[in-house]
Short mmCIF file of C-alpha atoms and ligand atoms in Angstrom, two decimals:
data_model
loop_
_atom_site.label_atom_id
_atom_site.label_comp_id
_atom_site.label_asym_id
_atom_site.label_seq_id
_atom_site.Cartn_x
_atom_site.Cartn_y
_atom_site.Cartn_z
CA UNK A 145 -8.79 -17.75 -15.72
CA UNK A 146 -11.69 -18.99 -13.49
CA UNK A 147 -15.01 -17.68 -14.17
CA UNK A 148 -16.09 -15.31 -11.00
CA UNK A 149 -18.88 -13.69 -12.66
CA UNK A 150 -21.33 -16.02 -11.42
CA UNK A 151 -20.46 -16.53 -7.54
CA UNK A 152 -22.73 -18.89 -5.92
CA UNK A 153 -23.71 -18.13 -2.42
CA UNK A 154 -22.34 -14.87 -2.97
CA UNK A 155 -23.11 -12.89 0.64
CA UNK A 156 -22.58 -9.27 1.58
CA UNK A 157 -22.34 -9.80 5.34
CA UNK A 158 -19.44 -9.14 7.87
CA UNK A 159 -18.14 -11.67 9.80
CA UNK A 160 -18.09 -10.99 13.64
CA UNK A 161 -14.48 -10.59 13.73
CA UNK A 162 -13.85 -8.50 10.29
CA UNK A 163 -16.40 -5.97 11.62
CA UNK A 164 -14.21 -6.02 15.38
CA UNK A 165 -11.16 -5.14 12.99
CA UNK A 166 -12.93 -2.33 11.38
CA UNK A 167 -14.07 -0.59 14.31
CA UNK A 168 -11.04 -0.92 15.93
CA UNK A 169 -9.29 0.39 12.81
CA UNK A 170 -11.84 2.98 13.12
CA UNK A 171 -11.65 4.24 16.40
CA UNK A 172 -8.04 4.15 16.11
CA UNK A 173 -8.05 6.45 13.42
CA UNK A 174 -10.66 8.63 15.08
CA UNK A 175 -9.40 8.97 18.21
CA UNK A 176 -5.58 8.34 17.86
CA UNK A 177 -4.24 9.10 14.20
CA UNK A 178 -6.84 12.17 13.68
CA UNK A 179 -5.34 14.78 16.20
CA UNK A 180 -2.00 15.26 14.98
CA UNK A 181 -2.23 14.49 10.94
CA UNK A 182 -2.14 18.42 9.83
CA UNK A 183 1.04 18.83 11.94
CA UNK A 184 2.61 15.90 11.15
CA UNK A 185 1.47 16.23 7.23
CA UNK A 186 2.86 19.89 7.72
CA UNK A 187 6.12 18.91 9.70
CA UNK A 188 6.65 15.54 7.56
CA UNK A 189 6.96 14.12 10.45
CA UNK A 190 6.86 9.85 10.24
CA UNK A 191 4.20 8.88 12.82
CA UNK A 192 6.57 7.15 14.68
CA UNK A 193 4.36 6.40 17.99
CA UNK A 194 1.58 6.06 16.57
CA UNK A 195 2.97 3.20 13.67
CA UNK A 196 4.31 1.08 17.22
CA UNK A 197 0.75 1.22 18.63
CA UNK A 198 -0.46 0.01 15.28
CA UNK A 199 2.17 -2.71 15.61
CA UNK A 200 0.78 -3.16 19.39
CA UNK A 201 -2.60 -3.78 18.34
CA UNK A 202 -1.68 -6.20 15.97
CA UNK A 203 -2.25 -4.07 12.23
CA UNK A 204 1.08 -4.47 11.18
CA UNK A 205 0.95 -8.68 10.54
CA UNK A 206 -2.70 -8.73 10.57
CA UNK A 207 -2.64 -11.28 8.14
CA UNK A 208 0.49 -13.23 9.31
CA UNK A 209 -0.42 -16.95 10.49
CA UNK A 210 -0.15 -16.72 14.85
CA UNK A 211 2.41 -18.98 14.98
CA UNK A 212 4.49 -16.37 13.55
CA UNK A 213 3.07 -13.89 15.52
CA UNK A 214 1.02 -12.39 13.03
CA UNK A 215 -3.15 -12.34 13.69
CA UNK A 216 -4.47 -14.92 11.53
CA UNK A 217 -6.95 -12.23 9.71
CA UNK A 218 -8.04 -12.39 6.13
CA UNK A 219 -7.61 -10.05 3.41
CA UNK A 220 -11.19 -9.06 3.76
CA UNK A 221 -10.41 -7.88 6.83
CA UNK A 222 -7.44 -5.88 5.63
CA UNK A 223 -9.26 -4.04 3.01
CA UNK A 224 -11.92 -2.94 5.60
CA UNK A 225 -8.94 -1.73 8.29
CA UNK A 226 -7.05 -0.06 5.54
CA UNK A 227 -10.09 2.08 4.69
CA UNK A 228 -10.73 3.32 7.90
CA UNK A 229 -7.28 4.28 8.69
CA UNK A 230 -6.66 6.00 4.99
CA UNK A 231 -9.72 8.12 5.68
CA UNK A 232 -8.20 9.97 8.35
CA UNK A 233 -4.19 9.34 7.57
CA UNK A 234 -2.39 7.60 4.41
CA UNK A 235 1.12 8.40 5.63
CA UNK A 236 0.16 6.01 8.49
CA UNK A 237 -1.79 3.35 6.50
CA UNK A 238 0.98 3.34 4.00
CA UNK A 239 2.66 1.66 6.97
CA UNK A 240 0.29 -1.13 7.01
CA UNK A 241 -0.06 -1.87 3.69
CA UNK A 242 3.71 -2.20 2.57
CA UNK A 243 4.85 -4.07 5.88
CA UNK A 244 1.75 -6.65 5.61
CA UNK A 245 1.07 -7.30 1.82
CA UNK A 246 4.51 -6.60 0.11
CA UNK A 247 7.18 -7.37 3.66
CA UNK A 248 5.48 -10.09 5.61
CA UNK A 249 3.31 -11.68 2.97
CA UNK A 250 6.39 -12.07 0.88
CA UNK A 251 7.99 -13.80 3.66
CA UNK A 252 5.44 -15.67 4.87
CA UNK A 253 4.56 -17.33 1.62
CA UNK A 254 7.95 -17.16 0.21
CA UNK A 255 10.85 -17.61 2.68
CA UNK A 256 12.13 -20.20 4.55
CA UNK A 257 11.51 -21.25 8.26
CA UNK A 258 15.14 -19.87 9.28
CA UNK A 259 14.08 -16.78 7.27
CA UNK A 260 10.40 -16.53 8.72
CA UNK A 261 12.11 -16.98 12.48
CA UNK A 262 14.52 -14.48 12.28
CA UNK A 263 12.69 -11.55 9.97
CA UNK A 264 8.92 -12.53 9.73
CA UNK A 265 8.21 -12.94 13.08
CA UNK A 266 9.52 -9.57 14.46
CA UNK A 267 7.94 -7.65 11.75
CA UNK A 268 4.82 -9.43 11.76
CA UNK A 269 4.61 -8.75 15.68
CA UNK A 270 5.19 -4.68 14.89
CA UNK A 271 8.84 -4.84 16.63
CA UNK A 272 10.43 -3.78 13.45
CA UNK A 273 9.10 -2.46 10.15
CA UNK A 274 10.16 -3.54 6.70
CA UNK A 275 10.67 -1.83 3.32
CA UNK A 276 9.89 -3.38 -0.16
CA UNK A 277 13.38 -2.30 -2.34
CA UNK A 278 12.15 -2.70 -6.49
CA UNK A 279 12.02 0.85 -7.71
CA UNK A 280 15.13 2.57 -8.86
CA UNK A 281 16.27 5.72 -10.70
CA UNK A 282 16.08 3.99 -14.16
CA UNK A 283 13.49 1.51 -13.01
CA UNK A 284 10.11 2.50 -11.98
CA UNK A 285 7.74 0.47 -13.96
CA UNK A 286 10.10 -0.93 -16.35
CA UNK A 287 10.87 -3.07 -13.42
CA UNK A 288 12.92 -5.86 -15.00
CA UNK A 289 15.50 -3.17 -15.95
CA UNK A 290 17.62 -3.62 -12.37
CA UNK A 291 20.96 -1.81 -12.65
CA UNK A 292 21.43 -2.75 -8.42
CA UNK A 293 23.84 -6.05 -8.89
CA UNK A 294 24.26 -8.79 -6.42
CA UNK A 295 27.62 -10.35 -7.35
CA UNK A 296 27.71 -13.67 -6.54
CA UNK A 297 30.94 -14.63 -4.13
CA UNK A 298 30.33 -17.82 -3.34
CA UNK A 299 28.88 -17.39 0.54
CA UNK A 300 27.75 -14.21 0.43
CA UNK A 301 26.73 -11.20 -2.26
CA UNK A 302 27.93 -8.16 -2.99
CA UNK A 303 25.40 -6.02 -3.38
CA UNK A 304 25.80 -2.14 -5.10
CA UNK A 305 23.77 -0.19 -6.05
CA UNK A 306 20.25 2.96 -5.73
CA UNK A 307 17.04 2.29 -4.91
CA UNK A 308 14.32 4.72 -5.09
CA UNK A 309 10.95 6.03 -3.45
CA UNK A 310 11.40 3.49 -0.66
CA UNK A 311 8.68 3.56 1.59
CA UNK A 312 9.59 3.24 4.89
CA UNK A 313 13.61 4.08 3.67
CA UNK A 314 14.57 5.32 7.27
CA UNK A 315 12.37 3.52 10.15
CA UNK A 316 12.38 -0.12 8.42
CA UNK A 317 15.09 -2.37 9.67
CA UNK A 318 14.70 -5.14 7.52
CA UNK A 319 14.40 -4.71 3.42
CA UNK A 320 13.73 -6.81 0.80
CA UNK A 321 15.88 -5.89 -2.30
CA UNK A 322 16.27 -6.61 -5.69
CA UNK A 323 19.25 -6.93 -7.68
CA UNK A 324 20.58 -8.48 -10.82
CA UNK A 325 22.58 -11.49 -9.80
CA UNK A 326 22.96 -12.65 -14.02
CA UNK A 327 22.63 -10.02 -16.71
CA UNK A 328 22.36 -12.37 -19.22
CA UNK A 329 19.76 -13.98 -17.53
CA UNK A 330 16.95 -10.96 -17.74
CA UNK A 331 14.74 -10.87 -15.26
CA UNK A 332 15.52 -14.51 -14.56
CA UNK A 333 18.46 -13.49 -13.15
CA UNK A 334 17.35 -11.13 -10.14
CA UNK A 335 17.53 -12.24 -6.63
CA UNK A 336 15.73 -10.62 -3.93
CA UNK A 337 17.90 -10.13 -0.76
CA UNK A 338 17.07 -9.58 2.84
CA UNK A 339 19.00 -6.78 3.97
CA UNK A 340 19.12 -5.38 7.67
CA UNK A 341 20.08 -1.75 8.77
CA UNK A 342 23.40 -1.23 9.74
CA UNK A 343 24.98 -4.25 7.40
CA UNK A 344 28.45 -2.17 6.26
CA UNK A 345 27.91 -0.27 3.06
CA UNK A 346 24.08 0.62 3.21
CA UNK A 347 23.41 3.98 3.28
CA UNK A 348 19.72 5.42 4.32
CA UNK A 349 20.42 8.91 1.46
CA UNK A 350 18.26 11.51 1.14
CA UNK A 351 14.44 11.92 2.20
CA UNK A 352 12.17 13.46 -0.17
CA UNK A 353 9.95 16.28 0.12
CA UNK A 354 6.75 15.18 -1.47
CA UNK A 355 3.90 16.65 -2.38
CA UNK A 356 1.41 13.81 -0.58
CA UNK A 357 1.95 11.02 2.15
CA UNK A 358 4.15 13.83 3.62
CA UNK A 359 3.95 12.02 7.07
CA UNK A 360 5.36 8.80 5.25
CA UNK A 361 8.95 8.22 5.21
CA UNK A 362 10.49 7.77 1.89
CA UNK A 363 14.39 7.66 1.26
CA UNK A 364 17.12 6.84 -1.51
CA UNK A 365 18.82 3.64 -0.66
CA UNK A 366 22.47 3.36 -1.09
CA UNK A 367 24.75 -0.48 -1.34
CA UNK A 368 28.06 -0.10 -1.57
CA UNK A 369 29.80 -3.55 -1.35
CA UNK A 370 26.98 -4.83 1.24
CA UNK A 371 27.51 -8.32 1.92
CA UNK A 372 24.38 -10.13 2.11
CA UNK A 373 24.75 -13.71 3.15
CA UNK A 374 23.63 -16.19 0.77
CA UNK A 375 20.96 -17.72 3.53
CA UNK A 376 19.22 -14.03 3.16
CA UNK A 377 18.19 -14.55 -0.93
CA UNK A 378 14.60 -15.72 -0.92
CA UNK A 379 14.19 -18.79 -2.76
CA UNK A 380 15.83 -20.28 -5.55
CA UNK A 381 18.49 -18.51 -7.48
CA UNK A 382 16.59 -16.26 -9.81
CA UNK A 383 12.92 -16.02 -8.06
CA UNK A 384 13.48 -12.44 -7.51
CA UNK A 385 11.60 -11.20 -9.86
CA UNK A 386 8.85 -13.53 -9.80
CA UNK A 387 9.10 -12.86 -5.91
CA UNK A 388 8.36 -9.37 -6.48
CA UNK A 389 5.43 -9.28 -9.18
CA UNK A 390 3.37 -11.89 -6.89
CA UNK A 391 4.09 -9.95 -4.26
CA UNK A 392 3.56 -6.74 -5.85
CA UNK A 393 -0.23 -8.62 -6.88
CA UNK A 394 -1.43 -8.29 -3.21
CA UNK A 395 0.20 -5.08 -2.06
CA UNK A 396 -2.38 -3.84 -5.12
CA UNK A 397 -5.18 -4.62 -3.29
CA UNK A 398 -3.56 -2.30 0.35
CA UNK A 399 -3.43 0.58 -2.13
CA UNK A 400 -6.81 -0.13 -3.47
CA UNK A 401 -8.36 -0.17 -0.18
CA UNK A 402 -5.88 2.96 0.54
CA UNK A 403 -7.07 4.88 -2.35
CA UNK A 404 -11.11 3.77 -1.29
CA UNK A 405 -10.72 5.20 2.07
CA UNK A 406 -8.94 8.34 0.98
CA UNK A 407 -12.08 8.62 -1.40
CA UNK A 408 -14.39 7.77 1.52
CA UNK A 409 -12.91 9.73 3.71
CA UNK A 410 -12.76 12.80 1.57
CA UNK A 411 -16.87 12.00 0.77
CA UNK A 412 -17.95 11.78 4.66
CA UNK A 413 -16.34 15.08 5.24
CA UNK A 414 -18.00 16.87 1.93
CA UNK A 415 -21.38 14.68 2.93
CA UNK A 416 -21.14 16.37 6.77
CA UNK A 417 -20.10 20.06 5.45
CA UNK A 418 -22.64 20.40 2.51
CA UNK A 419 -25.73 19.61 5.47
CA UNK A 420 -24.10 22.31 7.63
CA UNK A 421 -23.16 25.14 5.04
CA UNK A 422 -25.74 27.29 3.94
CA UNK A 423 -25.92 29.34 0.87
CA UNK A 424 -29.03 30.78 -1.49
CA UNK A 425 -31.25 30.27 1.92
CA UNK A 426 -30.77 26.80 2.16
CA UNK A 427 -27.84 24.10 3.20
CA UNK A 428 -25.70 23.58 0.19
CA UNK A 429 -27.05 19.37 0.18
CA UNK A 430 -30.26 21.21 -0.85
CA UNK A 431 -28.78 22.54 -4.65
CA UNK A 432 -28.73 19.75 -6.90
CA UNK A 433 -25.73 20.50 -7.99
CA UNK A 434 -24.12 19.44 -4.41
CA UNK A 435 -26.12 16.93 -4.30
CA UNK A 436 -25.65 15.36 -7.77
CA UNK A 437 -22.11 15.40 -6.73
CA UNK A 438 -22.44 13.37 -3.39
CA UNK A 439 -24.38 10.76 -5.43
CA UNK A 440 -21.66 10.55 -8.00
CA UNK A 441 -18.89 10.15 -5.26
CA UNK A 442 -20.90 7.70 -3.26
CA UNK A 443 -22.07 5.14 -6.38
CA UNK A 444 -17.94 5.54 -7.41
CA UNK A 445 -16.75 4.63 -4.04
CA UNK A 446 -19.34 1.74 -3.60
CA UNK A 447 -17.74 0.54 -7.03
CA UNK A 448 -14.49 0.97 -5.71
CA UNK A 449 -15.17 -0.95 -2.60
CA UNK A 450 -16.98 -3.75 -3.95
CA UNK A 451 -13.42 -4.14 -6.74
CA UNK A 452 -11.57 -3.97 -3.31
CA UNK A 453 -13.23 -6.79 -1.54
CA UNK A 454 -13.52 -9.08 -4.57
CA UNK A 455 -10.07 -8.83 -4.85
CA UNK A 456 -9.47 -9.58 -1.40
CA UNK A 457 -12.23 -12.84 -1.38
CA UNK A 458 -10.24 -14.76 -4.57
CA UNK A 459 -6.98 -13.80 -2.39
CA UNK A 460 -8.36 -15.63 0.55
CA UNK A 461 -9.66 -18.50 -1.43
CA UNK A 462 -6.41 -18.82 -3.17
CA UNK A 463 -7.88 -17.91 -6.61
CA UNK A 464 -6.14 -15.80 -8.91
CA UNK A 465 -5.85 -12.11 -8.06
CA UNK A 466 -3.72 -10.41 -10.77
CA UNK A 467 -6.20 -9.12 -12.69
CA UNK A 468 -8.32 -7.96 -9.79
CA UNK A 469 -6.44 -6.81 -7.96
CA UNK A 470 -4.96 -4.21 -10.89
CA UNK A 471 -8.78 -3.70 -11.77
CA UNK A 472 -9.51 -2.97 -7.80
CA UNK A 473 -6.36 -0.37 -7.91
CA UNK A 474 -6.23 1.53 -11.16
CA UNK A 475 -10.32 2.00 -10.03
CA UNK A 476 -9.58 3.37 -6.63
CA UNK A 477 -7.19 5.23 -7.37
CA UNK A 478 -9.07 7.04 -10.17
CA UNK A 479 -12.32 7.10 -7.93
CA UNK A 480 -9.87 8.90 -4.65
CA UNK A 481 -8.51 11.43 -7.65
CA UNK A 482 -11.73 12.95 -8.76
CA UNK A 483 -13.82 11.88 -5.22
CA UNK A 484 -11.27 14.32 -3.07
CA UNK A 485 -11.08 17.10 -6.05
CA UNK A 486 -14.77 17.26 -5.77
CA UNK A 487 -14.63 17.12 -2.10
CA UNK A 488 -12.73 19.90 -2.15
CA UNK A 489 -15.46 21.55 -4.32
CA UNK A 490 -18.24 21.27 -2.13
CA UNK A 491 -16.07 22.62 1.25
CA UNK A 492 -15.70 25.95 -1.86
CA UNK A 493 -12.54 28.19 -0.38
CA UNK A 494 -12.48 26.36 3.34
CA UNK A 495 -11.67 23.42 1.07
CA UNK A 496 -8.52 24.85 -0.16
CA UNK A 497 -6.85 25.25 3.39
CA UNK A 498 -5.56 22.56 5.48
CA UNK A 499 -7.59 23.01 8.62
CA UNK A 500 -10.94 21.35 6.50
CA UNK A 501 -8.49 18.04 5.73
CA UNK A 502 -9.55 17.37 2.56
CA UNK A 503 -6.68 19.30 0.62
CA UNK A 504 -4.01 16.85 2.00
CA UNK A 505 -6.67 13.80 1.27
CA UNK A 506 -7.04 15.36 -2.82
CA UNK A 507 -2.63 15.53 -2.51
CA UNK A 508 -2.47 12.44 -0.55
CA UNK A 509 -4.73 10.81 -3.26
CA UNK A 510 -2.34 11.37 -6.26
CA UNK A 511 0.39 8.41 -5.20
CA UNK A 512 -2.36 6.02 -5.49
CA UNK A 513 -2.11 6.45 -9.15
CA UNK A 514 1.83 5.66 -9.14
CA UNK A 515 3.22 3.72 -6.56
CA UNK A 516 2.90 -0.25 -6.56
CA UNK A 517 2.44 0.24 -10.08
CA UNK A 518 1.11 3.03 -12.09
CA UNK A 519 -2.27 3.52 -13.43
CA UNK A 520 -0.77 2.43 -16.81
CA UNK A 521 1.45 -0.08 -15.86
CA UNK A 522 -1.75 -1.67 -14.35
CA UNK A 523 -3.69 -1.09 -17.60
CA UNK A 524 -0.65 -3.41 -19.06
CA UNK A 525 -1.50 -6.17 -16.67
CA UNK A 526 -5.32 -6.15 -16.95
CA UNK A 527 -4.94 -6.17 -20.72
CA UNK A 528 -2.93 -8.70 -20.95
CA UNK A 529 -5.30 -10.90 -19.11
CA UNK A 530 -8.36 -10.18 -20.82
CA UNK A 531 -6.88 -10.03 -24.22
CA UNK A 532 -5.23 -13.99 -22.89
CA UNK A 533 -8.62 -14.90 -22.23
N1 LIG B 165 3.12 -13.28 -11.04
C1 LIG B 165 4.13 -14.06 -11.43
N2 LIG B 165 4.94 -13.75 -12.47
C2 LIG B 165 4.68 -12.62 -13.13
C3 LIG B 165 3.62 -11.77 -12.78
C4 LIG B 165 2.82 -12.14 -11.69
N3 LIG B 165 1.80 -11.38 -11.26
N4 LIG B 165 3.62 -10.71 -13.63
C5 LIG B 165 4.64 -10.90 -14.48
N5 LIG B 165 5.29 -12.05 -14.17
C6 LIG B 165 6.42 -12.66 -14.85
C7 LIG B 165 6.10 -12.94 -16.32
O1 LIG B 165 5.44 -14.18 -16.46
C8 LIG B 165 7.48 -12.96 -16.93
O2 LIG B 165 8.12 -14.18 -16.68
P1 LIG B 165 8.42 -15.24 -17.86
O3 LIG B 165 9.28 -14.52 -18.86
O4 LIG B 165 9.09 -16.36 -17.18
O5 LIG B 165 7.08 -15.59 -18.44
C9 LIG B 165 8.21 -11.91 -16.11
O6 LIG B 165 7.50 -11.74 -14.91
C10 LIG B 165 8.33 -10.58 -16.83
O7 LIG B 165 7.01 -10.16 -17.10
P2 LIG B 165 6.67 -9.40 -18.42
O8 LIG B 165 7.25 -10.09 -19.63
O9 LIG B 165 5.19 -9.14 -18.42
O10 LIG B 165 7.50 -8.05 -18.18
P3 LIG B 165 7.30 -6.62 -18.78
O11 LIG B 165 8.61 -5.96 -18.67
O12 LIG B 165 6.61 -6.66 -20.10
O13 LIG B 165 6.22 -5.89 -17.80
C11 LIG B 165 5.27 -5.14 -15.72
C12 LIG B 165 6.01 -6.23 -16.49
C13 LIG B 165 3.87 -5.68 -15.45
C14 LIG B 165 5.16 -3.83 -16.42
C15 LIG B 165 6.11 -5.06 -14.44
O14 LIG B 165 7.43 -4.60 -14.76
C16 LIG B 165 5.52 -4.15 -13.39
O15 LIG B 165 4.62 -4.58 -12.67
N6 LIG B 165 6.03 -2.90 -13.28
C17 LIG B 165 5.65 -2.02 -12.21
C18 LIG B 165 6.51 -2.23 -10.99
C19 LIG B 165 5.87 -1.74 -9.76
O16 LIG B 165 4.71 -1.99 -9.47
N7 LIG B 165 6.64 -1.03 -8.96
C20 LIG B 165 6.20 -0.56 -7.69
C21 LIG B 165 7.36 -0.35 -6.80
S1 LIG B 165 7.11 -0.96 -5.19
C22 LIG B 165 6.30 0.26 -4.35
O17 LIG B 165 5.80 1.19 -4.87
C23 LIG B 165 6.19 -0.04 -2.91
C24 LIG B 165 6.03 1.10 -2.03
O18 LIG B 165 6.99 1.52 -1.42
C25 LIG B 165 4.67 1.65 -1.74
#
């Protein structure tokens, strides 16, 4: 692995045009996203206008090259939008992360131009939204264990099978599955497949009720003799797999930067309450024991951030990200767990009810930990690597 410890020239400023995307990620979220997220956390209601105005302004392919319609933005970028939008709603930002790191990155670096003209371009535009298909009932983070098949038949395949916790289940229209093509093979024999909405046999089952992202739309998949044509398998026969763990590698740094602006998100609004609230004669900021909190929450989240955006810069200078990028997300996610419990602490019993926000950040914070890869399944990959050398 290359040495990054010792990063020459290394420089904390902004560009001009990552700090444009963060404020308008931020205003966005202020002014547009902010109104309605009790009600739609409390409805579980998928933020359905709001997703096509992301897609409008250009969030949902932010990092797509413009010649397929995507804006041409860097990762750095994307960890600094998908802050400022998970500070106010994750349901919505969940949106962003899966249909640019795991949908149209996938596509971009990994299909072909018929492919990329037909899918990428749509989705990378916000016209459509996609859904990443890995996890199934049996399969979570044992991930090579697909029981979906893809039959070969010579043109086409016939696809069966359940997926899982698919984000996006209902309001994507394009989905990239994977399925076992050649048992014997292991996980050298899974393809992944694009699949559209409305091919014969694929079934949008149940939504579930969950107890975080409640705004976020996740379904049970069901293929029952789908035939996918063989143009729709990305790459060569067998790549699936491969396909999805170097995909999976940058979607871990959208959670990260989820799970950071849950945390930072959760912090402003503890920071803000403890200087108003007053208790014992003075504002609450004034007991050390507030404000030995805020100081813990703000070094952890500074941490967090700085694992974020390291992860992001080797992505953009085509270094490797694995380890980073699990380092950047089994951090965050840890940092959003105990940053929005304590957040919740400091707002005492207004905390607890939903009109203060951070009791759906503190529930929101908890998938952070599991999807994309759990907390342990990421301690797997970063041991690995260091214990590789
Ligand atoms: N890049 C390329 N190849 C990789 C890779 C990477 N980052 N990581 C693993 N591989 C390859 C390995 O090299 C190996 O191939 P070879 O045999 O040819 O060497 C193959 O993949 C299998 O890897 P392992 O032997 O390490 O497999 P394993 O079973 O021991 O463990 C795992 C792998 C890391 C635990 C993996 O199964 C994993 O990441 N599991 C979690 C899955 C996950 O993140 N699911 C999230 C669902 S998607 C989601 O949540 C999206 C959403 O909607 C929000």
């Amino acid at each position: 692995m290359q040495d990054t410890t010792t990063l020459a020239g290394l420089n904390f400023e902004l560009s001009e045009e990552q700090i444009a995307a963060r404020d308008a990620a931020r205003d966005f979220a202020q002014n547009v996203l902010k109104p309605g997220v009790i009600d739609r956390d409390r409805e579980q209601r998928f933020p359905a206008e709001e997703i096509k105005q992301l897609g409008e302004l250009g969030f949902l392919g932010m990092m797509v090259d413009p010649k397929y319609g995507g804006g041409g933005m860097d990762t750095i970028s994307y960890v600094l939008v998908m802050e400022e939008l998970s500070k106010v709603d994750a349901s919505a930002s969940v949106v962003v992360s899966v249909n640019n790191s795991l949908v149209c990155w996938g596509l971009e670096t990994f299909a072909n131009e018929e492919q990329k003209q037909k899918y990428l371009v749509p989705l990378a535009k916000g016209e459509k939204i996609g859904a990443f298909c890995l996890s199934e009932p049996e399969a979570g983070s044992d991930a090579t264990s697909q029981r979906t098949t893809a039959i070969d038949m010579g043109d086409h395949y016939l696809l069966n099978g359940t997926k899982n916790w698919i984000t996006n289940g209902n309001s994507a229209s394009t989905y990239l599955v994977m399925a076992q093509t050649d048992a014997a093979k292991g996980h050298k024999g899974i393809n992944c497949l694009i699949v559209e909405k409305g091919m014969p046999g694929f079934v949008v089952g149940a939504k579930e009720d969950k107890m975080g992202i409640r705004g976020s739309d996740t379904h049970t998949l069901m293929f029952q003799d789908v035939k996918v044509p063989k143009a729709n398998r990305i790459g060569e026969d067998g790549f699936g797999f491969t396909f999805a763990m170097k995909t999976l590698s940058g979607g871990r740094i959208g959670i990260a930067s989820q799970a950071l602006g849950i945390a930072s998100g959760a912090y402003e609004l503890a920071l803000a309450y403890s200087k108003e609230r007053k208790a014992f004669g003075k504002t609450i900021s004034d007991h050390q024991a507030i404000a030995f909190k805020l100081a813990d929450m703000a070094t952890e989240i500074e941490a967090a951030r700085l694992l974020c955006l390291k992860a992001a810069w080797l992505k953009d200078q085509h270094l490797n990200y694995d380890q980073a990028s699990a380092m950047a997300k089994v951090f965050a996610s840890e940092v959003a767990m105990r940053t929005t419990t304590e957040a919740v602490q400091v707002h005492g019993g207004y905390g607890y009810v939903k009109e203060y926000h951070v009791e759906r950040l503190m529930r929101d914070a908890k998938i952070t930990q599991i999807y994309e890869g759990t907390s342990e399944v990421q301690r797997i990959v970063i041991s690995r690597s260091v214990l590789k050398g």
